[in-house]
Every structure is written in C-alpha cells, then in structure tokens.
Short mmCIF file of C-alpha atoms in Angstrom, two decimals:
data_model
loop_
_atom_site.label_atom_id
_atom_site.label_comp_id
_atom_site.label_asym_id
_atom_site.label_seq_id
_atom_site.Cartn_x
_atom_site.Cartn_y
_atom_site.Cartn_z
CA UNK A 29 0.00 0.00 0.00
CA UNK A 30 1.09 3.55 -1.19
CA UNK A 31 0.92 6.77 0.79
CA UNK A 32 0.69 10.00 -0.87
CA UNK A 33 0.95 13.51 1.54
CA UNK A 34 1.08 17.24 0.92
CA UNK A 35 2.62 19.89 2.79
CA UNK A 36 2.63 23.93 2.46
CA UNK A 37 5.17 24.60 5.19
CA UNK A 38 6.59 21.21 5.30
CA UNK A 39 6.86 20.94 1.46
CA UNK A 40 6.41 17.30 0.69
CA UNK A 41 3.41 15.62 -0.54
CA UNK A 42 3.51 11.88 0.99
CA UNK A 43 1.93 9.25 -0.69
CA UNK A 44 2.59 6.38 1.63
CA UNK A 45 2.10 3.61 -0.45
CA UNK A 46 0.29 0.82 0.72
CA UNK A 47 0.57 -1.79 -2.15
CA UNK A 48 -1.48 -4.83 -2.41
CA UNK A 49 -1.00 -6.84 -4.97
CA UNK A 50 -4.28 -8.51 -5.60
CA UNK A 51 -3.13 -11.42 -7.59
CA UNK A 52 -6.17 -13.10 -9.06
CA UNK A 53 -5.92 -15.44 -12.05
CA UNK A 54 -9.70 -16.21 -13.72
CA UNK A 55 -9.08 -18.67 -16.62
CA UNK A 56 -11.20 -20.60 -18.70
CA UNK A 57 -10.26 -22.72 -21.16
CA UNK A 58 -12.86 -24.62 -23.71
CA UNK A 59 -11.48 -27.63 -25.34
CA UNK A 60 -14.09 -30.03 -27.31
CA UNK A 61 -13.47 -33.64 -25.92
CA UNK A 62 -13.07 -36.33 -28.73
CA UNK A 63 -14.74 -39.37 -27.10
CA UNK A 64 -12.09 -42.05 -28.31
CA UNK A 65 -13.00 -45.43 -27.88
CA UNK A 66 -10.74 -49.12 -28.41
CA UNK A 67 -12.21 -52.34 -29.15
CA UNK A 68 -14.82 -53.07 -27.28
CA UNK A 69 -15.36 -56.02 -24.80
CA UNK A 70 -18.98 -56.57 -26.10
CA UNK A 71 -18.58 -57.86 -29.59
CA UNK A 72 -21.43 -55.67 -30.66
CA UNK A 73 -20.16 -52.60 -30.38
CA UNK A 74 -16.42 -51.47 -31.61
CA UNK A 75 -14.25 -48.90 -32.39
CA UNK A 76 -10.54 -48.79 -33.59
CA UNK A 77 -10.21 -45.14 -31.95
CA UNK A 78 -7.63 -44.92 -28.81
CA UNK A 79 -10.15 -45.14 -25.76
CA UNK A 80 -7.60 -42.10 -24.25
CA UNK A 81 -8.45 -38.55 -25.23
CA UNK A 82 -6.26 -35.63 -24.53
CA UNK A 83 -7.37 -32.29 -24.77
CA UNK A 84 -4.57 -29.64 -24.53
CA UNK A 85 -5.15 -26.16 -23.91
CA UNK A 86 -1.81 -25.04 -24.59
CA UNK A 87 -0.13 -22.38 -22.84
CA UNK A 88 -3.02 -19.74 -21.07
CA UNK A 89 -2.77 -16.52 -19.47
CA UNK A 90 -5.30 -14.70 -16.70
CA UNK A 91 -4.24 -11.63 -15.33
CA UNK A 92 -3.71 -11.80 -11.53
CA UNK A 93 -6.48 -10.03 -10.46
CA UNK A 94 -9.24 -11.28 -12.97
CA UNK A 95 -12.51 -11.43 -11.16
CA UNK A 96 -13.62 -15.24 -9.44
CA UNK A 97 -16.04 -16.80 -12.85
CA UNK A 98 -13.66 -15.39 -15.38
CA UNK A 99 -13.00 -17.83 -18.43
CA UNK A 100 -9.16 -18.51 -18.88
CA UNK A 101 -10.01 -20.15 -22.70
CA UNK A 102 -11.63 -21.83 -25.48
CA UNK A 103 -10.12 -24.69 -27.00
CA UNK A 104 -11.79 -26.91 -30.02
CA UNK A 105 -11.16 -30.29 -30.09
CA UNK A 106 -11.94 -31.78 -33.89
CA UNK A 107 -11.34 -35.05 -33.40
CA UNK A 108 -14.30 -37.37 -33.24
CA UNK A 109 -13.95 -40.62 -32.51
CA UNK A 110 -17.07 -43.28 -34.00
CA UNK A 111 -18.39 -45.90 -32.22
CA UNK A 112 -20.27 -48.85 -34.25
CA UNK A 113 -22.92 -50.58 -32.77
CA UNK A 114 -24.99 -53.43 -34.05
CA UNK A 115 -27.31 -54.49 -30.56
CA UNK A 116 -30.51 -54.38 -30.25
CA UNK A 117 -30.61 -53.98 -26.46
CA UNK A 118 -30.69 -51.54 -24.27
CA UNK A 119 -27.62 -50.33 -22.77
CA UNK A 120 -26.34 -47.62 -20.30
CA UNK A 121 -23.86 -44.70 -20.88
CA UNK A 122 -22.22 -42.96 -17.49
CA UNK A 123 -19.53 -40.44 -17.54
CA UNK A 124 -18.13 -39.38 -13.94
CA UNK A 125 -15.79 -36.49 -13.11
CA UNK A 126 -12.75 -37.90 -11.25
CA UNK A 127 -11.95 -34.43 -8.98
CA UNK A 128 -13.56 -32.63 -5.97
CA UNK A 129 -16.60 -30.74 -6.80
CA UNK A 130 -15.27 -26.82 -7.02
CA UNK A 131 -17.05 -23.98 -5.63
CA UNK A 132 -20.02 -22.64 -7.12
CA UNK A 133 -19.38 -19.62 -9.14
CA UNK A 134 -21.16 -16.71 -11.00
CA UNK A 135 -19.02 -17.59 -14.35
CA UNK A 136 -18.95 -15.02 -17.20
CA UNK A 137 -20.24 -18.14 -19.47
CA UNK A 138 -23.41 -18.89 -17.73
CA UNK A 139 -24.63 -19.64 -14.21
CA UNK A 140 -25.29 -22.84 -15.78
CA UNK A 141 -21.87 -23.81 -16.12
CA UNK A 142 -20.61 -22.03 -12.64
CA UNK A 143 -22.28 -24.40 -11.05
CA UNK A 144 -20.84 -27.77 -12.69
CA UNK A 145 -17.02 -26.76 -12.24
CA UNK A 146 -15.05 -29.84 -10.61
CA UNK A 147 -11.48 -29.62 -8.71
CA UNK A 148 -7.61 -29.10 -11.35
CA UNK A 149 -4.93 -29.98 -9.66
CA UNK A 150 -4.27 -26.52 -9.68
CA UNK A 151 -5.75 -24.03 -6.81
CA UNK A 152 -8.25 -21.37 -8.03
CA UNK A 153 -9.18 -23.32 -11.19
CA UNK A 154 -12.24 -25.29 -12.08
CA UNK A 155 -12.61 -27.56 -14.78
CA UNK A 156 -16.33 -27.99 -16.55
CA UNK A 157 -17.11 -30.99 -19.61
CA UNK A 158 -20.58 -30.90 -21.30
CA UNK A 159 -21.56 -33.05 -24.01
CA UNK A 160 -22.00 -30.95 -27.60
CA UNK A 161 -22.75 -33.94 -29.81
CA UNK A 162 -26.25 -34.96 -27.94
CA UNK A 163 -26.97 -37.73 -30.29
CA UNK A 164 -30.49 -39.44 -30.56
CA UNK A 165 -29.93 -42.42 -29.79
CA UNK A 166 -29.06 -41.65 -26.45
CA UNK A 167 -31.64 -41.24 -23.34
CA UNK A 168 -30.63 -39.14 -21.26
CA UNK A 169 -31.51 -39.22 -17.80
CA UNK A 170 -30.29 -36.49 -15.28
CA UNK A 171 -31.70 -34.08 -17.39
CA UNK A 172 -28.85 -31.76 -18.13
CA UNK A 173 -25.81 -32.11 -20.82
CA UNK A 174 -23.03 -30.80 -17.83
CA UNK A 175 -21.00 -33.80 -16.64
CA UNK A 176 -20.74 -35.93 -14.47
CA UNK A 177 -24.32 -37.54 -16.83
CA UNK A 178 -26.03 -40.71 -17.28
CA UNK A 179 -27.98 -42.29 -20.31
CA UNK A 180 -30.28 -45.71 -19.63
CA UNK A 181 -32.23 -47.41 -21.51
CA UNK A 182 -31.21 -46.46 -24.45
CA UNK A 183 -31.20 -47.88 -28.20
CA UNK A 184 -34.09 -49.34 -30.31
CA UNK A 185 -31.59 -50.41 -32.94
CA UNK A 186 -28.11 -50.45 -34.52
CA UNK A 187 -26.41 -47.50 -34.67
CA UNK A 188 -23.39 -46.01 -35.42
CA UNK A 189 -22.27 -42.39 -34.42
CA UNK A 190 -19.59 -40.05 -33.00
CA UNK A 191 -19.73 -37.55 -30.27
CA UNK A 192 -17.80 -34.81 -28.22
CA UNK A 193 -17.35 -32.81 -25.48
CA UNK A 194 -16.35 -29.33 -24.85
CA UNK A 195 -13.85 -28.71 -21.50
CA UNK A 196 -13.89 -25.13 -20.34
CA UNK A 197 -11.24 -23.51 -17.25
CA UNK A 198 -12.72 -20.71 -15.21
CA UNK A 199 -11.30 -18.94 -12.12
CA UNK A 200 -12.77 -20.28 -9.00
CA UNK A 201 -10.41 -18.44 -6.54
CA UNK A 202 -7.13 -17.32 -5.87
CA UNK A 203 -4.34 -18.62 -8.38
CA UNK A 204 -0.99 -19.06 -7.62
CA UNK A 205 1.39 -16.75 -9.12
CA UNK A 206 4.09 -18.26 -12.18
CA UNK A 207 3.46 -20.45 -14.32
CA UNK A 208 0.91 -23.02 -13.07
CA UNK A 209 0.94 -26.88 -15.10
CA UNK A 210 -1.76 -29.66 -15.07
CA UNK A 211 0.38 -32.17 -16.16
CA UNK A 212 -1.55 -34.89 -17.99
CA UNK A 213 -4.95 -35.02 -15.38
CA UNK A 214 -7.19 -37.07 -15.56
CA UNK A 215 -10.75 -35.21 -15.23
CA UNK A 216 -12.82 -37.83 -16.84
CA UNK A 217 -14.23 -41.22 -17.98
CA UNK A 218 -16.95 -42.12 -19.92
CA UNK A 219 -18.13 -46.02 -19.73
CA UNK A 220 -20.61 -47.96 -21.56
CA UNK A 221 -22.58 -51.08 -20.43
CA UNK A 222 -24.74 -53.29 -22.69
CA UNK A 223 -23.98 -57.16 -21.33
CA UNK A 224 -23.19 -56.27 -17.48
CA UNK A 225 -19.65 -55.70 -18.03
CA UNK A 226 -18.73 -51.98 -18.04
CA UNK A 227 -16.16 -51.05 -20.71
CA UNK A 228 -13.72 -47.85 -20.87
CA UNK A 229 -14.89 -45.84 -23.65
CA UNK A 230 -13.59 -42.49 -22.88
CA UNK A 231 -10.58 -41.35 -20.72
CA UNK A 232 -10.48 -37.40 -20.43
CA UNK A 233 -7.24 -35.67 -19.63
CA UNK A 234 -6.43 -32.39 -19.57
CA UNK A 235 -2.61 -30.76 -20.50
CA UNK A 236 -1.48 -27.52 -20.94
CA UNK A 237 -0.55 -23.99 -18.59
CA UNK A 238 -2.11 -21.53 -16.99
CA UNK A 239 0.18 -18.21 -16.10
CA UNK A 240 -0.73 -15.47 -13.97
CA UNK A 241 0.20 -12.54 -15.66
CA UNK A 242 0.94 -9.37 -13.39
CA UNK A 243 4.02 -7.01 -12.21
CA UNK A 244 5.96 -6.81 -8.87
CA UNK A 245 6.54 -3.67 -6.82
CA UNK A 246 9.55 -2.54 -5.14
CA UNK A 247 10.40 -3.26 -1.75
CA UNK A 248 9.61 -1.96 1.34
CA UNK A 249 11.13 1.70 0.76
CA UNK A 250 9.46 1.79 -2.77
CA UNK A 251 6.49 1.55 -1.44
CA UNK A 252 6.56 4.89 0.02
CA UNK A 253 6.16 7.84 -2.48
CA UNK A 254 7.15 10.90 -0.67
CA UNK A 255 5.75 14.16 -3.12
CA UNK A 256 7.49 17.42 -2.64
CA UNK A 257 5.23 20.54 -3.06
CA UNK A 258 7.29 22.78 -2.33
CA UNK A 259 5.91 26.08 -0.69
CA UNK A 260 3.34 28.66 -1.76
CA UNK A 261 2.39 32.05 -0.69
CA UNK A 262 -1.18 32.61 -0.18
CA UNK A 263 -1.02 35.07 -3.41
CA UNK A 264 -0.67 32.23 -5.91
CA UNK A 265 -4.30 31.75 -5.39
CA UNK A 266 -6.50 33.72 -6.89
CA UNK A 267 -10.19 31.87 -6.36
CA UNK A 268 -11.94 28.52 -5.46
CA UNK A 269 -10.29 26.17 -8.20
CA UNK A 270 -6.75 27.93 -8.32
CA UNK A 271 -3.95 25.53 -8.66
CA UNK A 272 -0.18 25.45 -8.34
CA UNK A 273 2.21 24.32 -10.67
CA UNK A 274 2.25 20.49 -10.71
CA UNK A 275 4.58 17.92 -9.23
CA UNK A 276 5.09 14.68 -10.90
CA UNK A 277 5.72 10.94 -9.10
CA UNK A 278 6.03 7.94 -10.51
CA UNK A 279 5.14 4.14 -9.36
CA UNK A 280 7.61 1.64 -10.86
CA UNK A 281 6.55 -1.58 -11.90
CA UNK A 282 8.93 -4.61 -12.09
CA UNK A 283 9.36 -7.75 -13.89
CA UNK A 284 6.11 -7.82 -15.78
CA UNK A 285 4.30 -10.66 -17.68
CA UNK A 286 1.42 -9.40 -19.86
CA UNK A 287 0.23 -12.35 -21.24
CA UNK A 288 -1.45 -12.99 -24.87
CA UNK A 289 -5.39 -12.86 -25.33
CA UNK A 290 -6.26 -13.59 -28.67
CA UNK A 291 -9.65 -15.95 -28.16
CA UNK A 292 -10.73 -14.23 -25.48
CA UNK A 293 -14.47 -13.78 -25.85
CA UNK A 294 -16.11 -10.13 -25.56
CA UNK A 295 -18.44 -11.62 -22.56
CA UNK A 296 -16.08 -12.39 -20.44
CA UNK A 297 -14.88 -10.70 -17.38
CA UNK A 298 -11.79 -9.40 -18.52
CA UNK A 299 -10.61 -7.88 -21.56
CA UNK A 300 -6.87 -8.48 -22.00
CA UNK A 301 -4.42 -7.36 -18.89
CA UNK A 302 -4.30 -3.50 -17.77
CA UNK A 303 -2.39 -2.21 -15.03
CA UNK A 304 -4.95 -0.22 -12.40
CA UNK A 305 -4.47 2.10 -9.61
CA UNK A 306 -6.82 2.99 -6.96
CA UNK A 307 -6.64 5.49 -4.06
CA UNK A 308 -7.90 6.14 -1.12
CA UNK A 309 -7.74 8.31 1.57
CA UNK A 310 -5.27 7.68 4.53
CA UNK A 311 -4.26 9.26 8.04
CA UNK A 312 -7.15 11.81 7.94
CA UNK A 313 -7.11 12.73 4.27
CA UNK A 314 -10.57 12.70 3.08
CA UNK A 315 -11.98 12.52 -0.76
CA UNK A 316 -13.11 16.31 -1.51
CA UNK A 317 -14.17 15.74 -4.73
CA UNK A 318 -13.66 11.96 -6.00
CA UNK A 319 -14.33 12.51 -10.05
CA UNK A 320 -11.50 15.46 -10.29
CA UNK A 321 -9.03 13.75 -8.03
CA UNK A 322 -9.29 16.06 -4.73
CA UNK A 323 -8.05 14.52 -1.99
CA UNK A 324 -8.30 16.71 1.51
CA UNK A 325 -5.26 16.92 4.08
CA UNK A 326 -4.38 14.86 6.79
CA UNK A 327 -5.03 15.29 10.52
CA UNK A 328 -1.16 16.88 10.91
CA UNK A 329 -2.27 19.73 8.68
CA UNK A 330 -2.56 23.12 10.06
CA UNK A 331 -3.19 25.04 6.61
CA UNK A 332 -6.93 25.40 5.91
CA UNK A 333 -8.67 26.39 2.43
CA UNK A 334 -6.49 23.94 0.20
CA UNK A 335 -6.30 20.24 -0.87
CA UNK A 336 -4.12 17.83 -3.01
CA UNK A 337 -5.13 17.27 -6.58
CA UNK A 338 -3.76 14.02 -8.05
CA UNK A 339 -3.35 13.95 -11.75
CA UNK A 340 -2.90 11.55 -14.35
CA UNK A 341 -0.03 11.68 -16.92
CA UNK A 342 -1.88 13.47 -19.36
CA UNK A 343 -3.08 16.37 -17.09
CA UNK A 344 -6.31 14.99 -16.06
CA UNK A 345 -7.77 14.03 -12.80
CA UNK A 346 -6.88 10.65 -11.54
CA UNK A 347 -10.25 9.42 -9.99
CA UNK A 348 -9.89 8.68 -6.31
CA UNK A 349 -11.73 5.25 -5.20
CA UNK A 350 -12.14 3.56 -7.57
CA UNK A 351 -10.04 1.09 -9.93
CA UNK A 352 -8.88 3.38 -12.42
CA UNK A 353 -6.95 1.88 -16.00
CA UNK A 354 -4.15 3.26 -16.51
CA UNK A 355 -2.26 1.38 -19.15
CA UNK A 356 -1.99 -1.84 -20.93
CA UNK A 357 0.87 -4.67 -18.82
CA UNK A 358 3.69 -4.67 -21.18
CA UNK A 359 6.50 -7.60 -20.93
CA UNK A 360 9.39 -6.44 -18.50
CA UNK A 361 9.69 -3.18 -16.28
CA UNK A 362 7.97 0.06 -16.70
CA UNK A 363 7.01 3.22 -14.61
CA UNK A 364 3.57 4.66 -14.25
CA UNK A 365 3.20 8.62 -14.27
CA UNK A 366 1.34 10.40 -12.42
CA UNK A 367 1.16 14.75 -10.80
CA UNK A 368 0.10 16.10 -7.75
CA UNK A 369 -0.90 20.09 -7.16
CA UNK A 370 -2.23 22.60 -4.33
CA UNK A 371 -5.87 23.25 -5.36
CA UNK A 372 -7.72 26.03 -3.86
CA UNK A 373 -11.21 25.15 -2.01
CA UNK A 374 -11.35 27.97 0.25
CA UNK A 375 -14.27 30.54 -1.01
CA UNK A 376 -13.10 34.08 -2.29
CA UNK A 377 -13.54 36.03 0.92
CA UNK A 378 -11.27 33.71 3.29
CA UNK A 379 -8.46 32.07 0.74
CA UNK A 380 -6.02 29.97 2.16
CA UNK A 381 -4.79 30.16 5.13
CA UNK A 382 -0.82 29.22 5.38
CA UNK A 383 0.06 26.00 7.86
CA UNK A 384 1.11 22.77 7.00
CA UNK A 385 -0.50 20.95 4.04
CA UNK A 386 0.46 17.60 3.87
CA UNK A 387 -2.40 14.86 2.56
CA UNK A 388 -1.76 11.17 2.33
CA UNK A 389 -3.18 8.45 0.29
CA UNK A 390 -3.11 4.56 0.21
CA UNK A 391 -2.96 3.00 -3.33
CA UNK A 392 -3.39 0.12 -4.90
CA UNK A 393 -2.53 -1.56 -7.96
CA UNK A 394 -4.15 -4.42 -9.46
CA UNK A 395 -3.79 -6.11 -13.17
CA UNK A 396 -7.32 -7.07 -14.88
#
C-alpha cells in the first residue's frame, strides 16, 4: 500500500504507499473432448479409436487479479472418434468427473456452467465438460448435458455415431502466481454397459498452462512515495479552483508478464491485462471531490482552504476510489506517471490560510 501527503510549510506531498498486490488469475479454457473409444469387450459394439483422449489447452494466461467466474479459454477439439454398434438392447452410458466438486461460481459463461465446475490440480481453477454432440440415440436421464451424466435405456436399434465434449477452465479463486501446469490429469471417464460388463470408452485428460500474468513492486522503501510541493504564498491563489504548478511521481513496476489474449471472448470478465491504480484516503485525508481527483489533508495539517489534486499523466484528474486503467501490462519493467498540485477550495472572501498541508493516500494496484 502507497501513501501519498502534501505539505505547504513542510513541502512534501507523501503518498505512503500501501501496495497490495491482488493477484487473481480467472481462466477458462474450452477444449471439445473427442470421445475415443478401443475395441470393445462386447462384440457388438467397436471402435478402432484410442479409448484415451487428450485435450490440450496449450499455454493460457489470466491476469492476476481477474474477477472469481472469469474464463481462462476456449479450445476446439476436432477429433471425433465413432463408435459402431450393431445391438438391439438396451444399454447404459455414465460419464463421472474424477476431482472434488469446485465452488459454485457466478461464471462469465453462464450460471449454468458455474455451477458444474469440478477440482484441477491446480488451486483457483475449475474444470467444466458438457456433451456438444447430444446424439439421438441416447436417453438421457439427469436431465442436463453438464457432466458428471447418465444415459439408460437407451437404443431401439443399430447405430453407429460419433460424439464430443467441450472442457472449459474458469477462475474459482485465488491462483498461484508463475506459471501453473496440469500435467496430464485425468478429469474424466466415460463407460458404456450393454452385457453387465462396463467397458472404458472415454478417458479425459487435460494438458497444458495456466500463467498469472501481473508485475511486482519494489520493496519496502518503494512503497513509500514521498511528493514534494514545495511552498506557496497565499497570493498564488486567486479563487476557489486555483492551482499550483504540478509535481510529478512515478510508481515503478517490475518484472512484468502481460500475457497474450487472442480468443478471449467479448463476454467475459476481462478484456486483455491492464495495469490499475486505486486510491484512497489515509491518516485523515478525506476525498473532496472523487471525479476530479481532490483529496483533503491529513489530521497533521494546520493550513486550511487547500487540498491535493492528483493527476494523471496526461493532465487529467486521476479518480480517487475507484479502480482506475491506466495502461496496458507490457513484458518487463515500466514506470507509471502520475502529478500532484495545491488546489484552492477555500471561497473568495477567506483564501487559504498558510500551515502545513500535507495529505496522504493509500494505493493500490491491481492487473485485470
């Protein structure tokens, strides 16, 4: 956390800074699940497909502070393994998730979907498989497509026919930071029963990455922004709204992974990675005015009739309480810009009145 503080007689403006890195990774990846099938153990019904299917989702990105329900990706799988059946009776289909059921969540997809998410082997991640294909010759029986599913009864003839399923990551909590890998999980099987013996027909696993994409801060002392503004004679004002010259500070960030975005869908919760800044008022500062940045001194102050105006680096107020965007998380290290000046709130027949005008602020930056 930053602190930010002003002073008249005491010329520095302190921004203590509190910084909390919020890292939150929200990821959701969709990958379509070939059902691949071997030969079967009942005669009547075979496939030469492997019965493993492997749906990679490659190397993902969420930025660390993504909101909880935010899809990490969308991955097709176009495989489509056929299974060729010549019986007559009626069999049964089950598929079964092979994780921890995952917090409910209120997913950017669909509440639908939020509330079928299963257990990665990776914190803060859920995993969600529903059947696309929804063929006709199966009867299904728990009433929804999500897995885990069941189908029984099923089949008044022969058939032959394909099918997939789609496999979509969202954010169920806090991610850890890096690089995070599920290795080759298992999520899911899929088994089919016609003569009493179940058989294997589908093995889901899941492969790829998910990295949390964010910036570090400086240590300890760089978390402090002392401002200097300097000191003004009452004269410089000249009416309610009179400013100073500004003072510029910046807030370094370090070591930055931005991440890459490309299939991210417009509905989701995120739209690529920007870094954000909030502040707050800290150690008596009060917001004056939160939409043009006026941010009132702290208890220490004995001037009267003034307050700090933060600025953005194009000259504009920086919006106090709020998460406000400030720029777009490059690859590497980079500085954000930002001004500070006296602005006069005193009314025309009082002005300011000289003391010490120091104001402090916490901030916060968070990547989202």
């Amino acid at each position: 956390m930053k602190t930010f503080s002003v002073a008249s007689s005491a010329p520095a403006l302190v921004l203590p800074t509190r910084h909390v890195w919020k890292k939150r990774l929200m990821l959701s990846a969709l990958a379509v699940l070939p059902v691949a099938i071997s030969q079967m153990a009942a005669a009547d019904c075979t496939s030469t497909d492997a019965t493993q299917s492997i749906h990679a989702v490659g190397d993902l990105f969420i930025p660390q502070d993504a909101p909880v329900g935010s899809t990490i990706g969308l991955v097709k799988y176009t495989r489509f393994p056929i299974i060729n059946c010549t019986t007559t009776t009626p069999f049964s289909i089950q598929s079964t998730m092979l994780t921890a059921k995952a917090p409910t969540v209120t997913a950017a997809i669909g509440s639908a979907q939020g509330s079928q998410l299963y257990a990665t082997n990776v914190p803060g991640i859920g995993v969600g498989v529903v059947n696309e294909t929804r063929p006709s010759y199966l009867c299904l029986t728990s009433g929804s497509w999500y897995f885990p599913l069941a189908f029984n009864g099923c089949n008044t003839g022969g058939f032959s026919a394909n099918t997939n399923n789609s496999l979509i990551l969202i954010k169920t909590g806090p991610i850890p930071a890096g690089i995070n890998d599920f290795g080759n999980l298992q999520v899911y099987t899929v088994d089919i029963n016609n003569n009493g013996t179940p058989f294997n027909w589908i093995d889901g696993r899941l492969t790829g990455t998910v990295t949390v994409a964010g910036c570090s801060m400086p240590a300890a002392v760089g978390n402090i922004i002392d401002v200097p503004m300097k000191n003004w004679e009452k004269r410089v004002f000249n009416g309610p709204g009179s400013v100073t010259p500004t003072e510029g500070f910046n807030i370094a960030l370090n070591n930055c992974v931005a991440g890459t975005y490309a299939g991210n869908p417009t509905w989701n919760y995120f739209r690529g990675n920007n870094a954000n800044i909030r502040l707050d008022g800290a150690k008596g500062s009060t917001i004056v005015d939160a939409s043009q940045g006026v941010l009132g001194l702290n208890s220490e102050a004995t001037a009267t009739g003034v307050a700090v105006q933060v600025l953005k680096q194009d000259g504009t107020p920086l919006p106090l309480g709020v998460d406000v965007p400030i720029m777009p998380v490059q690859d590497g290290n980079t500085t954000l810009q930002f001004g500070a000046r006296y602005i006069q709130t005193a009314g025309d027949s009082t002005g300011p009145q000289p003391g010490i005008a120091n104001a402090t602020a916490n901030f916060t930056i968070t990547y989202k």
